[in-house]
Short mmCIF file of C-alpha atoms and ligand atoms in Angstrom, two decimals:
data_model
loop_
_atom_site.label_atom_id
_atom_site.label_comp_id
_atom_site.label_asym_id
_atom_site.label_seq_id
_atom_site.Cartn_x
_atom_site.Cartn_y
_atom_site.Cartn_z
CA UNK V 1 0.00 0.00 0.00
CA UNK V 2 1.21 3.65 -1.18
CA UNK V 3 0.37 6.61 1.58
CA UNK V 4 -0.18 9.99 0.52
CA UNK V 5 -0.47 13.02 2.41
CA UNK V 6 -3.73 15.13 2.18
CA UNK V 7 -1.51 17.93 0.94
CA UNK V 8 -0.35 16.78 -1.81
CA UNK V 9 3.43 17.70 -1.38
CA UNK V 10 5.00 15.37 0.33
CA UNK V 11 6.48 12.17 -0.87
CA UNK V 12 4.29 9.29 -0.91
CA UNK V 13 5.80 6.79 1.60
CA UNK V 14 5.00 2.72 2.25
CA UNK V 15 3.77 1.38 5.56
CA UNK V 16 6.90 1.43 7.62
CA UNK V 17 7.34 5.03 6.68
CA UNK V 18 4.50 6.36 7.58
CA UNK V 19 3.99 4.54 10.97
CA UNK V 20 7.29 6.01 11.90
CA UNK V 21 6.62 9.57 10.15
CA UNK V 22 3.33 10.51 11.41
CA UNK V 23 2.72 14.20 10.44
CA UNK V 24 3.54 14.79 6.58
CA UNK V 25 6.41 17.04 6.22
CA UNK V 26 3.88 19.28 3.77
CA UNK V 27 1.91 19.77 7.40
CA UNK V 28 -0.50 17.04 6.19
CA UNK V 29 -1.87 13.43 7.26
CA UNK V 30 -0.98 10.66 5.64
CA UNK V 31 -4.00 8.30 4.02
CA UNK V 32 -4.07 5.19 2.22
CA UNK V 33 -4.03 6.18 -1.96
CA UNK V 34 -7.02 3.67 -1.99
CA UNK V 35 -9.47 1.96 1.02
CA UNK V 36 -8.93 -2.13 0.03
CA UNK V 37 -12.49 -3.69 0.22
CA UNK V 38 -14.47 -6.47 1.42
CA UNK V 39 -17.41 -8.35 -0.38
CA UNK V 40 -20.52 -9.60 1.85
CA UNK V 41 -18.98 -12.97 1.64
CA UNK V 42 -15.80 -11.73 3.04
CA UNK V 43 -17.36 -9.94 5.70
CA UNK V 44 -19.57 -13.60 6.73
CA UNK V 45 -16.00 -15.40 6.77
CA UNK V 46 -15.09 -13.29 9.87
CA UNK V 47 -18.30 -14.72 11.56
CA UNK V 48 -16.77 -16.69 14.51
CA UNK V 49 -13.41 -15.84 14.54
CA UNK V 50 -10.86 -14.36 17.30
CA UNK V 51 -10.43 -10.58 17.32
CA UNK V 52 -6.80 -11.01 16.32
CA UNK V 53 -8.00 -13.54 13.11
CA UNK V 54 -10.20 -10.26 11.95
CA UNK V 55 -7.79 -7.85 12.68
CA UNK V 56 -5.02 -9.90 10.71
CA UNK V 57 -7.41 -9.43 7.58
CA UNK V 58 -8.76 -6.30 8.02
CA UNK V 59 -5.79 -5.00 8.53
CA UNK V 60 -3.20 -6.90 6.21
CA UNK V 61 -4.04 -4.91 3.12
CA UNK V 62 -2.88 -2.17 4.91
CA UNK V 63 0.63 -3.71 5.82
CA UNK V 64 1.77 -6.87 3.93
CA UNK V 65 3.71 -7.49 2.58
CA UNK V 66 5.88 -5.11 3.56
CA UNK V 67 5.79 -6.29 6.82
CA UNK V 68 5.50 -10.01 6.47
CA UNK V 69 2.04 -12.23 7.28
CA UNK V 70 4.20 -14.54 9.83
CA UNK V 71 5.34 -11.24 11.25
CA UNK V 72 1.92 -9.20 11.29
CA UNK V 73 -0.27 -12.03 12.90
CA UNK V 74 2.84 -12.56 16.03
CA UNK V 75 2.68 -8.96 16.51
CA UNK V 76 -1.00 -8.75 16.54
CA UNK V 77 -1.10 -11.56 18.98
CA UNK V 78 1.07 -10.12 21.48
CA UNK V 79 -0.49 -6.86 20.86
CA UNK V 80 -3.66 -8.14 22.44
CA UNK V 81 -2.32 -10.22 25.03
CA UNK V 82 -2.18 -7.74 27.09
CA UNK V 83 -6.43 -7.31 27.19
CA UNK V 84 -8.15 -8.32 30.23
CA UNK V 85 -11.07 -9.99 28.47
CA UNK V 86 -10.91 -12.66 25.94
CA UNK V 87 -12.88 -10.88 23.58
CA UNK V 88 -10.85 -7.88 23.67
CA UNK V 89 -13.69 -5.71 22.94
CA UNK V 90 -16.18 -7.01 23.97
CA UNK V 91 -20.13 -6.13 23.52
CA UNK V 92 -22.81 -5.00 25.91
CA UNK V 93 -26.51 -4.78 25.69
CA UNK V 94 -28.44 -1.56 27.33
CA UNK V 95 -31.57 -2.47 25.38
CA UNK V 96 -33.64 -4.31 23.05
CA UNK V 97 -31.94 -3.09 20.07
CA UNK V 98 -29.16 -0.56 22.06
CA UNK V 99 -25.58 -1.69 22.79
CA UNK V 100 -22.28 -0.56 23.92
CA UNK V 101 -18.90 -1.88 22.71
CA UNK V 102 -16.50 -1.89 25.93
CA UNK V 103 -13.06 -0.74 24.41
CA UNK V 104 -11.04 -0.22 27.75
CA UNK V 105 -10.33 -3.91 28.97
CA UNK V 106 -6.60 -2.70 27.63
CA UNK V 107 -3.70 -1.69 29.91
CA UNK V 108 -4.55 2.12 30.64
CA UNK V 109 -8.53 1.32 30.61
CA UNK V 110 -9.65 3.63 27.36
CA UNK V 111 -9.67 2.72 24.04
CA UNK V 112 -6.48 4.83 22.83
CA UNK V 113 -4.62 0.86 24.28
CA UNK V 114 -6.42 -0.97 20.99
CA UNK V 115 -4.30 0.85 18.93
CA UNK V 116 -1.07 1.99 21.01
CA UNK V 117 -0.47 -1.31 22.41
CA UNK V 118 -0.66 -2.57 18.38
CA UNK V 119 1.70 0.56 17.77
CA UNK V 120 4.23 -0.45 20.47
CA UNK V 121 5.17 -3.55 18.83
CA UNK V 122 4.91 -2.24 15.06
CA UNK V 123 7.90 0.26 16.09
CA UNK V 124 9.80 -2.33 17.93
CA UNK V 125 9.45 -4.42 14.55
CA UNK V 126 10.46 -1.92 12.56
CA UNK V 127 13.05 0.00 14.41
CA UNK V 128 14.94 -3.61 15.25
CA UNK V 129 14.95 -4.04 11.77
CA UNK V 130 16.48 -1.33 10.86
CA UNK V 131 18.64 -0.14 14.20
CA UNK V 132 16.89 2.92 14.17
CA UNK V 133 15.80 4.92 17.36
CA UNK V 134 13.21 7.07 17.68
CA UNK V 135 11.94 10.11 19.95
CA UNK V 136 8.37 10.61 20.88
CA UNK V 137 6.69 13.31 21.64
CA UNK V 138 3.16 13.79 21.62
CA UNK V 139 0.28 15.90 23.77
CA UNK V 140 -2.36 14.24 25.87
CA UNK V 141 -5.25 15.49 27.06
CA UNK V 142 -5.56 12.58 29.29
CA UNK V 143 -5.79 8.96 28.20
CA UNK V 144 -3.33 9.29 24.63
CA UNK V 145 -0.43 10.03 26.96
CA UNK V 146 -1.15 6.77 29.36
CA UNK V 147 -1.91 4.72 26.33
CA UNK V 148 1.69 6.23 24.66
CA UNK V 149 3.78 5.39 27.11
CA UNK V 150 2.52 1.83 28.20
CA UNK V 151 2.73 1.34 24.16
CA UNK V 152 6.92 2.04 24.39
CA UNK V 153 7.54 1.91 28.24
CA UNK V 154 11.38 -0.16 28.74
CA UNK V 155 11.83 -0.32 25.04
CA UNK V 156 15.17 0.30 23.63
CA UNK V 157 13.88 1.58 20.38
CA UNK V 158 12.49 4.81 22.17
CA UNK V 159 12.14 7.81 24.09
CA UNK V 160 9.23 9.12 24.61
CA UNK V 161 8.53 12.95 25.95
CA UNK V 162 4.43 13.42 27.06
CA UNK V 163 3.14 16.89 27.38
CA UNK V 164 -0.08 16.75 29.65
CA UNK V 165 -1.85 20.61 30.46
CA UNK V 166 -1.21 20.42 33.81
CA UNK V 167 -4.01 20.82 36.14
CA UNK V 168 -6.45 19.76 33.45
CA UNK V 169 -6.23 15.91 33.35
CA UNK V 170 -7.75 13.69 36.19
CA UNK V 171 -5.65 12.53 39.26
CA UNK V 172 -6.20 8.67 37.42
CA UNK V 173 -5.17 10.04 34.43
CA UNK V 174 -1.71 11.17 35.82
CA UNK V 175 -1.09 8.99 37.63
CA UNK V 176 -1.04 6.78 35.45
CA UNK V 177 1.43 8.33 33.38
CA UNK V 178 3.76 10.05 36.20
CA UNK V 179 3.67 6.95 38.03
CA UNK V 180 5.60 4.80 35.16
CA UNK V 181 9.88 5.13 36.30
CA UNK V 182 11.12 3.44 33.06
CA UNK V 183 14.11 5.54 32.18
CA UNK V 184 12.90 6.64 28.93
CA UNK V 185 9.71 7.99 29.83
CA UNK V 186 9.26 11.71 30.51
CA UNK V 187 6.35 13.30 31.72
CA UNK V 188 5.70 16.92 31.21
CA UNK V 189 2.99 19.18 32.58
CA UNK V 190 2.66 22.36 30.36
CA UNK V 191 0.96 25.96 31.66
CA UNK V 192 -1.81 25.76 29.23
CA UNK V 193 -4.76 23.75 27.85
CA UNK V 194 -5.02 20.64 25.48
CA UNK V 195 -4.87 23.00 22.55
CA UNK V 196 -1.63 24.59 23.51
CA UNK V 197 0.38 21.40 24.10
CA UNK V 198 -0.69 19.75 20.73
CA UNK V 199 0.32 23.14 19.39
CA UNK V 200 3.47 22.96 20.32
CA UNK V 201 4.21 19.44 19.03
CA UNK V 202 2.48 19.77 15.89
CA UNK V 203 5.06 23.47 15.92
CA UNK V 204 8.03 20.42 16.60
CA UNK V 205 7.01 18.48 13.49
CA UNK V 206 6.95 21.59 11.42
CA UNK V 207 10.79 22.22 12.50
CA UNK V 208 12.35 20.01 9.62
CA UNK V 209 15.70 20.85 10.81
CA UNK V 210 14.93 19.21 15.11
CA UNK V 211 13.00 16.84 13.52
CA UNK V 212 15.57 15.37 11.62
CA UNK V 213 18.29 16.36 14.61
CA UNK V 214 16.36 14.01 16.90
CA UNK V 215 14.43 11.52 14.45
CA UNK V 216 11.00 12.45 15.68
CA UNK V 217 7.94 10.44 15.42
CA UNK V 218 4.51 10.03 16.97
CA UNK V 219 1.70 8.32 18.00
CA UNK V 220 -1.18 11.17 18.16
CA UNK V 221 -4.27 9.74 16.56
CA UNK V 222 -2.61 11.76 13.31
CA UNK V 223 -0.60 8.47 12.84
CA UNK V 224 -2.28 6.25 10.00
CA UNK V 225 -1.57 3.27 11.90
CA UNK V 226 -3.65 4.28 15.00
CA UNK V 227 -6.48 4.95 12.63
CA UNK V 228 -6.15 1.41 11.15
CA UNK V 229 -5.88 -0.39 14.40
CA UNK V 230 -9.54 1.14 15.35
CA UNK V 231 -10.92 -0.27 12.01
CA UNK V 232 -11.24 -3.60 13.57
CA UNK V 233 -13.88 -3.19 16.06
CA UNK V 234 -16.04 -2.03 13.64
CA UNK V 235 -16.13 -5.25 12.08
CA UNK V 236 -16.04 -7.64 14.83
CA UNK V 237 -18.99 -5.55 16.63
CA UNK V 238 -20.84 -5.14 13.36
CA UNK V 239 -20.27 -9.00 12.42
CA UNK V 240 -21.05 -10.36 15.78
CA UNK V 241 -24.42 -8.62 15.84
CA UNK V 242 -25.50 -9.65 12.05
CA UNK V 243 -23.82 -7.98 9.62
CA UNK V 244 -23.64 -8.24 6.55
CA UNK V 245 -27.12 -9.45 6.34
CA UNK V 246 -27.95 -6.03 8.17
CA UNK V 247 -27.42 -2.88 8.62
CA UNK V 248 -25.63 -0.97 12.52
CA UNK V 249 -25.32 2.01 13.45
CA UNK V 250 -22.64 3.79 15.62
CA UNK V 251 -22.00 6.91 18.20
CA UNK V 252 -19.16 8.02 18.99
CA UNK V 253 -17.85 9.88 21.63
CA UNK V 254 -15.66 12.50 19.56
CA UNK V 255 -12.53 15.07 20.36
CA UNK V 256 -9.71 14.47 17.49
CA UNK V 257 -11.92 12.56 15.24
CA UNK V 258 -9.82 9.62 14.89
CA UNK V 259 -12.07 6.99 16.55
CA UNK V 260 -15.13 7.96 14.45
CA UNK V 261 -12.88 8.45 11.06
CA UNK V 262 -11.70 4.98 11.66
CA UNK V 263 -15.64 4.17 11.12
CA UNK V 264 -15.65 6.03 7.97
CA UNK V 265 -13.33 4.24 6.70
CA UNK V 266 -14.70 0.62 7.85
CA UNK V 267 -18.03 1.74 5.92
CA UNK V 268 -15.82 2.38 2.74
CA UNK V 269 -14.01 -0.89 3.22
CA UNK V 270 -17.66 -2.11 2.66
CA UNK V 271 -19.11 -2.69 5.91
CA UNK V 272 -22.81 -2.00 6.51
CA UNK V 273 -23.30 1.08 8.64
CA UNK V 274 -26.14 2.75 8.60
CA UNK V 275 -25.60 5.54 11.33
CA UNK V 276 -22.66 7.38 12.23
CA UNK V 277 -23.36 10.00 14.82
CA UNK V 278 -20.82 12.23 16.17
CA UNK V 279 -21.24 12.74 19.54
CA UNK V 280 -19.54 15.90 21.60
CA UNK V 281 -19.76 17.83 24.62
CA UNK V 282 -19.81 21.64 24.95
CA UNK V 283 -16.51 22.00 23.20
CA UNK V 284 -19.16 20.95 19.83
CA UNK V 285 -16.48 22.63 16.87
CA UNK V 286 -17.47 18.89 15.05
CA UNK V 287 -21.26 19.53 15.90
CA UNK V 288 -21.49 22.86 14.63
CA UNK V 289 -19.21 21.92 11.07
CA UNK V 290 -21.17 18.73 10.71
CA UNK V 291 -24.20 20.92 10.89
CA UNK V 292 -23.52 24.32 9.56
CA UNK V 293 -20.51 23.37 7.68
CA UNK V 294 -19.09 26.30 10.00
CA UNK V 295 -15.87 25.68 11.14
CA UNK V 296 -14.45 28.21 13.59
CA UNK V 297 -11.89 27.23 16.12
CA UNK V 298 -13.47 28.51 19.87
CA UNK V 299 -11.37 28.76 23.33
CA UNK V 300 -11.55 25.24 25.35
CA UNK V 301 -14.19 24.98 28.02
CA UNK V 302 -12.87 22.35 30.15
CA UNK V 303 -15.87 19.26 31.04
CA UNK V 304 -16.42 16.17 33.13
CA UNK V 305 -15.28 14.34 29.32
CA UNK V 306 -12.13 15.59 29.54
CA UNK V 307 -10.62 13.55 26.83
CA UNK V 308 -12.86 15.50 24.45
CA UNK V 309 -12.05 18.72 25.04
CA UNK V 310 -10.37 19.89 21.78
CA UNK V 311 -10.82 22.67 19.79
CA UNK V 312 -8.87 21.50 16.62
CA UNK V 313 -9.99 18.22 15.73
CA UNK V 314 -6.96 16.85 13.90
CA UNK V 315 -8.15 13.95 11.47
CA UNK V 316 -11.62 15.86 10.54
CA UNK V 317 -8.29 17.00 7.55
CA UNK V 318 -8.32 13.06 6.36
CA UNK V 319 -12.40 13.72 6.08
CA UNK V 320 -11.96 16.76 4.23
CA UNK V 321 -9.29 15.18 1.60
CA UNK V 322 -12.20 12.62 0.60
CA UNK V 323 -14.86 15.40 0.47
CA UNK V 324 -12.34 17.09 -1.69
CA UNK V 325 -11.79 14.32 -4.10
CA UNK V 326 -8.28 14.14 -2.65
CA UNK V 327 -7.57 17.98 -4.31
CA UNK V 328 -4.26 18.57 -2.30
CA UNK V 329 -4.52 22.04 -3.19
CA UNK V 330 -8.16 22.74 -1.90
CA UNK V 331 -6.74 21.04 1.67
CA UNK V 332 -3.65 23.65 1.80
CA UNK V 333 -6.42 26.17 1.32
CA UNK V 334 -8.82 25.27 4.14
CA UNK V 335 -5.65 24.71 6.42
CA UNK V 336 -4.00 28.19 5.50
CA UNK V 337 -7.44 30.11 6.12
CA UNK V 338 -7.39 28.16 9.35
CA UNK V 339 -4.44 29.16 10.45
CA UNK V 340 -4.58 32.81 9.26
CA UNK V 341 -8.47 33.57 10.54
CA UNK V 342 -9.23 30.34 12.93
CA UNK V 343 -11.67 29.12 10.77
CA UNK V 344 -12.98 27.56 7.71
CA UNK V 345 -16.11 26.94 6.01
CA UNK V 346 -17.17 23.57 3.83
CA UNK V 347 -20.78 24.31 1.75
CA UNK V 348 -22.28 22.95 -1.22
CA UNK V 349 -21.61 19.47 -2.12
CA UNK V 350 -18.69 18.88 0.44
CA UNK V 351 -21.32 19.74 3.35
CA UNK V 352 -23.99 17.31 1.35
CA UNK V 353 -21.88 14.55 1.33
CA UNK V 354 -20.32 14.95 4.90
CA UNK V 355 -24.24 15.06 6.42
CA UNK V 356 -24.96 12.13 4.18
CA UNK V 357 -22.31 10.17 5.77
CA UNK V 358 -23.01 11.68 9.89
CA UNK V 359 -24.93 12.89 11.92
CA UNK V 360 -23.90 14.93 14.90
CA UNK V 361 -25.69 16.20 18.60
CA UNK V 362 -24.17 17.79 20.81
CA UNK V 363 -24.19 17.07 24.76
CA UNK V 364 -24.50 19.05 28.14
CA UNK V 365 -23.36 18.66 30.47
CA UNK V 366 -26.56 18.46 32.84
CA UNK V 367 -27.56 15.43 30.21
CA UNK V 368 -24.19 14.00 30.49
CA UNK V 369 -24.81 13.53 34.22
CA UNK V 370 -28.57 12.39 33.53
CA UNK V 371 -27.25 9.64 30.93
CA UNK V 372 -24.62 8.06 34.09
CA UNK V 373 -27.50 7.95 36.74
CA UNK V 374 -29.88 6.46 33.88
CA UNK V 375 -27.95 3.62 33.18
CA UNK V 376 -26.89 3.04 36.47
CA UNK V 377 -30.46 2.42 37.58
CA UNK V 378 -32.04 1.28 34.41
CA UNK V 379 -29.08 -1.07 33.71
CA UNK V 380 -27.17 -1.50 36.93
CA UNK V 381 -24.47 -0.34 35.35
CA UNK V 382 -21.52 2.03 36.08
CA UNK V 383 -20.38 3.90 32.76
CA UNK V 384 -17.87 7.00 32.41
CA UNK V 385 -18.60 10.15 30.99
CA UNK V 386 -17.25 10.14 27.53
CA UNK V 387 -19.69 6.89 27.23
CA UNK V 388 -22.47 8.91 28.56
CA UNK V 389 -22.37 11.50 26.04
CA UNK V 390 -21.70 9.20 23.84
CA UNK V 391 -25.49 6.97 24.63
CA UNK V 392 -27.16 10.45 25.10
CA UNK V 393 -26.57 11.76 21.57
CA UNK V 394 -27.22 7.80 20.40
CA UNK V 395 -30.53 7.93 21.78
CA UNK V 396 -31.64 11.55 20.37
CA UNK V 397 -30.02 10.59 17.29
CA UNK V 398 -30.98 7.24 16.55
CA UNK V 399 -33.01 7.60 13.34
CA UNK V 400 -34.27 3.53 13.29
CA UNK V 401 -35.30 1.46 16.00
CA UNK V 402 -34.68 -1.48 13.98
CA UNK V 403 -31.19 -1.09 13.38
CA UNK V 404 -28.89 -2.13 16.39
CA UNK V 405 -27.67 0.96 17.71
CA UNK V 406 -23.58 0.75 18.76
CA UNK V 407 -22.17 3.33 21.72
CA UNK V 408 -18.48 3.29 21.79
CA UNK V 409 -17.62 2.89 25.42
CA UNK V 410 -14.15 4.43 25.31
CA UNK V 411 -13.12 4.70 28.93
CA UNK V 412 -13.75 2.24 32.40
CA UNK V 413 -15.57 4.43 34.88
CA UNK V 414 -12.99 4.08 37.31
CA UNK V 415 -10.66 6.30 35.18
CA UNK V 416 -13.12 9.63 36.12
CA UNK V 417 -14.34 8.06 39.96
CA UNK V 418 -15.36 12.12 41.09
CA UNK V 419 -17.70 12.23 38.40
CA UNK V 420 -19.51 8.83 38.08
CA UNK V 421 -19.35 9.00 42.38
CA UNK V 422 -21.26 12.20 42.61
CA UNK V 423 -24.02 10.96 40.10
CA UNK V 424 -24.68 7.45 41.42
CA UNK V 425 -23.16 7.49 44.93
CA UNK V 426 -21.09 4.35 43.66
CA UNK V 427 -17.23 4.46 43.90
CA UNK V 428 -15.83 2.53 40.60
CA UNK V 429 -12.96 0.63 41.72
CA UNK V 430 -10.24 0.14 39.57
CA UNK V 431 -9.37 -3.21 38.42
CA UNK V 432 -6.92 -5.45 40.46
CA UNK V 433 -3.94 -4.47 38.77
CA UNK V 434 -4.28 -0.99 39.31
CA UNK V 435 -5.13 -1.07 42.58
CA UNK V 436 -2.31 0.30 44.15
CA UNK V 437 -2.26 3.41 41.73
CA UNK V 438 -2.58 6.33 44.33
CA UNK V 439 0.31 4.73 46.88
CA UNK V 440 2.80 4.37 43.80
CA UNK V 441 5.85 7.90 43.53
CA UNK V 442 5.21 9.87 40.65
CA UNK V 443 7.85 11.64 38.61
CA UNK V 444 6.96 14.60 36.42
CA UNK V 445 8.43 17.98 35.54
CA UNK V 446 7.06 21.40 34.57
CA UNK V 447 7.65 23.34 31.32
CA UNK V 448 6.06 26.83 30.43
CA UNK V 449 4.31 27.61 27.15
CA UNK V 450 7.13 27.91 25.39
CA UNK V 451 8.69 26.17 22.19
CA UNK V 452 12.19 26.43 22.60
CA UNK V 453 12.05 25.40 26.41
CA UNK V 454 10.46 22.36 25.06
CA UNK V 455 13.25 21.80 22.38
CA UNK V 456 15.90 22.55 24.89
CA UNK V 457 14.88 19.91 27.16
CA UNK V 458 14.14 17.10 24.64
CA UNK V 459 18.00 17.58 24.07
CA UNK V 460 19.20 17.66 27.29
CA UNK V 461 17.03 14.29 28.40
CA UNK V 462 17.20 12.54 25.52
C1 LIG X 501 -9.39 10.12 23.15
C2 LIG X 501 -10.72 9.85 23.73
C3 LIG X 501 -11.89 10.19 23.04
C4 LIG X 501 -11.86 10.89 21.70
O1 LIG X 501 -11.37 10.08 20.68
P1 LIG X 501 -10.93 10.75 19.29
O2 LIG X 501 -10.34 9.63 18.50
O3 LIG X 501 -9.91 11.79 19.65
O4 LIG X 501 -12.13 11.33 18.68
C5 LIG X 501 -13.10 9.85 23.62
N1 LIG X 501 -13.16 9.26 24.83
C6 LIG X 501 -12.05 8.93 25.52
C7 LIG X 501 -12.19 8.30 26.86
C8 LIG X 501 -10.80 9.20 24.99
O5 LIG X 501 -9.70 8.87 25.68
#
């Protein structure tokens, strides 16, 4: 498979090259020159089979051969061994025809471990191969920058520099990252919001000259192979509850648009999907495009969904590209107007086509709140907030009763207690091996808003 970047002006690249690469070094994301498909009878074939059997063929198009079948499936395997339930993402019912698909049974509880823990071992594979070593840097507004560093924690290949906004992510959240002593882990918290630490990394990648100085590379949701990995659970979900005989519908609970992209894509790969709703909280810049075609980048009001509080939702630019008809020139456009005047618009037949493809609502935070204690007493059930939004703008938005509605679930409850505690009056423990978190040290330091503090200290620690 060729990559290409939605800019048109950077090289095309192969698989290895753009899991390494991540940003384009035009400023754009890289994107499969064509989405491989599956007939109905392909699609039946995956009835009954493992989640790492359907992830080997939805996702081998993608990477074999240049990575090798033998190779793919052993690093797929051990990607998922590290799941606490068998079915690695498993599904629950909430209703007759309502369901959510639990995505946090990985190492860091939220769904960002389905495709860093995959990650982790593609860059081992690859960097071993070719005795390369990376450095990592990305910006988390919570659950990427747990996810990152459990995905390269103790491995050689490495070194991996977090920027959290400190004061903004949940005690759980960094704990879980600050509490993790391998010696090539660095935790930073920045004076600022989400928006201003993914600012300055995306500001890093745009520095050819550090880039190449300390072979940077990431694993943001703006890396293809993050997308990819998030494919999968369309199809095993969709297959499991009858496709390709009939049609399901998703929600998902949105901030950089990766997760619901990777459902775009899944529904050009062939699968049946009826429905896909885009579900936000107050921070709603995806609402109001989706609906206006309005595009106008706001300030960051910070929620109990933390993870979704983004301004700048990075892959909605791998959206646009297909809207576009892959015109590299009309992307650098929207992008430049962006950057000049915050904002963009998309009318005509690019709006058409995205609202034929998604639907979007919106949620408060009041309803947010409603949604937890709802399904706690309707369904006995303890769900986090992200989730709750999520099932809210399902159920507003849900335009068939006859086609199985899917929630992403993409956190445990226990990752945002304060919240899901002062709803229900129920404490969400966290699993057994995480029991310990709030006894373990942390290590962390603090950086101001400021690039060349940040460049100076990737040198020194690196
Ligand atoms: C990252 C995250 C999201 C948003 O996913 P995107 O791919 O950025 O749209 C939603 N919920 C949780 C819990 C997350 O960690």
């Amino acid at each position: 498979m060729k990559y290409i970047s939605t800019r048109g002006q950077a090289p095309s690249l192969g698989f290895e090259d753009v899991l390494l690469t991540g940003l384009a070094r035009d400023g754009g994301l890289y994107v499969p020159s064509f989405f491989p498909t599956f007939s109905k009878n392909d699609i039946k074939s995956f009835r009954g089979m493992s989640y790492q059997d359907v992830a080997f063929r939805v996702m081998k198009p993608f990477v074999c051969p240049e990575i090798s079948e033998t190779d793919f499936k052993d690093i797929i395997e051990k990607a998922y061994s590290t799941f606490r339930h068998k079915a690695v993402t498993p599904l629950a019912q909430l209703d007759s025809n309502e369901w959510i698909l639990e995505l946090f049974h990985g190492p860091t509880l939220a769904f960002k471990d389905v495709a860093l823990q995959l990650l982790g071992h593609l860059f081992d594979h690859v960097l071993t191969k070719r005795g390369r070593k990376v450095t990592i840097v990305g910006a988390t507004s919570g659950d990427t920058g747990s996810a990152a560093i459990e995905c390269v924690r103790d491995r050689a290949c490495a070194e991996i520099f977090m920027l959290h906004p400190k004061g903004r992510v949940s005690d759980v959240q960094r704990k879980q990252m600050t509490t993790v002593m391998s010696p090539n882990v660095h935790n930073l918290a920045v004076e600022g919001n989400f928006d201003d630490c993914q600012a300055m990394v995306k500001a890093l990648f745009n520095d050819l000259s550090f880039r190449d100085e300390i072979t940077l590379s990431a694993v943001n949701s703006i890396n293809w192979a993050r997308v990819m990995a998030q494919i999968v659970y369309y199809f095993t979900s969709a297959v499991a509850l009858g496709a390709p005989d009939r049609e399901i519908s998703y929600t998902v609970p949105t901030g950089n648009f990766g997760d619901i992209y990777a459902g775009y894509v899944a529904r050009q790969m062939g699968l049946p999907i009826r429905q896909l709703v885009v579900a936000t909280n107050r921070n709603d810049i995806l609402t109001r495009v989706l609906t206006t075609g309005d595009y106008t980048i706001g300030s960051v009001s910070p929620t109990i969904s933390p993870s979704m509080d983004i301004q700048v939702s990075s892959n909605f630019e791998r959206l646009l590209f297909d809207l576009y008809d892959g015109e590299g020139s009309e992307i650098r456009r929207l992008m430049d107007n962006l950057n000049q005047s915050k904002n963009f618009t998309i009318d005509g037949p690019q709006l058409d086509r995205a609202q034929s493809i998604f639907d979007a609502f919106q949620v408060s935070e009041n309803d947010t709140e409603a949604t937890i204690k709802t399904i706690f007493e309707d369904n006995c059930m303890l769900i986090d907030p992200h989730t709750a939004v999520g099932i809210k703008a399902a159920r507003i938005k849900n335009s068939d009763i006859n086609t199985p509605m899917v929630t992403l679930s993409t956190a445990h409850p226990a990752k945002f207690p304060d919240a899901v505690k002062k709803v229900t009056g129920q404490h969400p423990a966290l699993p057994p091996h995480m029991a310990d978190l709030f006894d373990r040290e942390e290590k962390y330091d603090f950086l101001d808003h400021d690039l060349d503090a940040l460049k100076s200290y990737i040198r020194l620690n690196r």
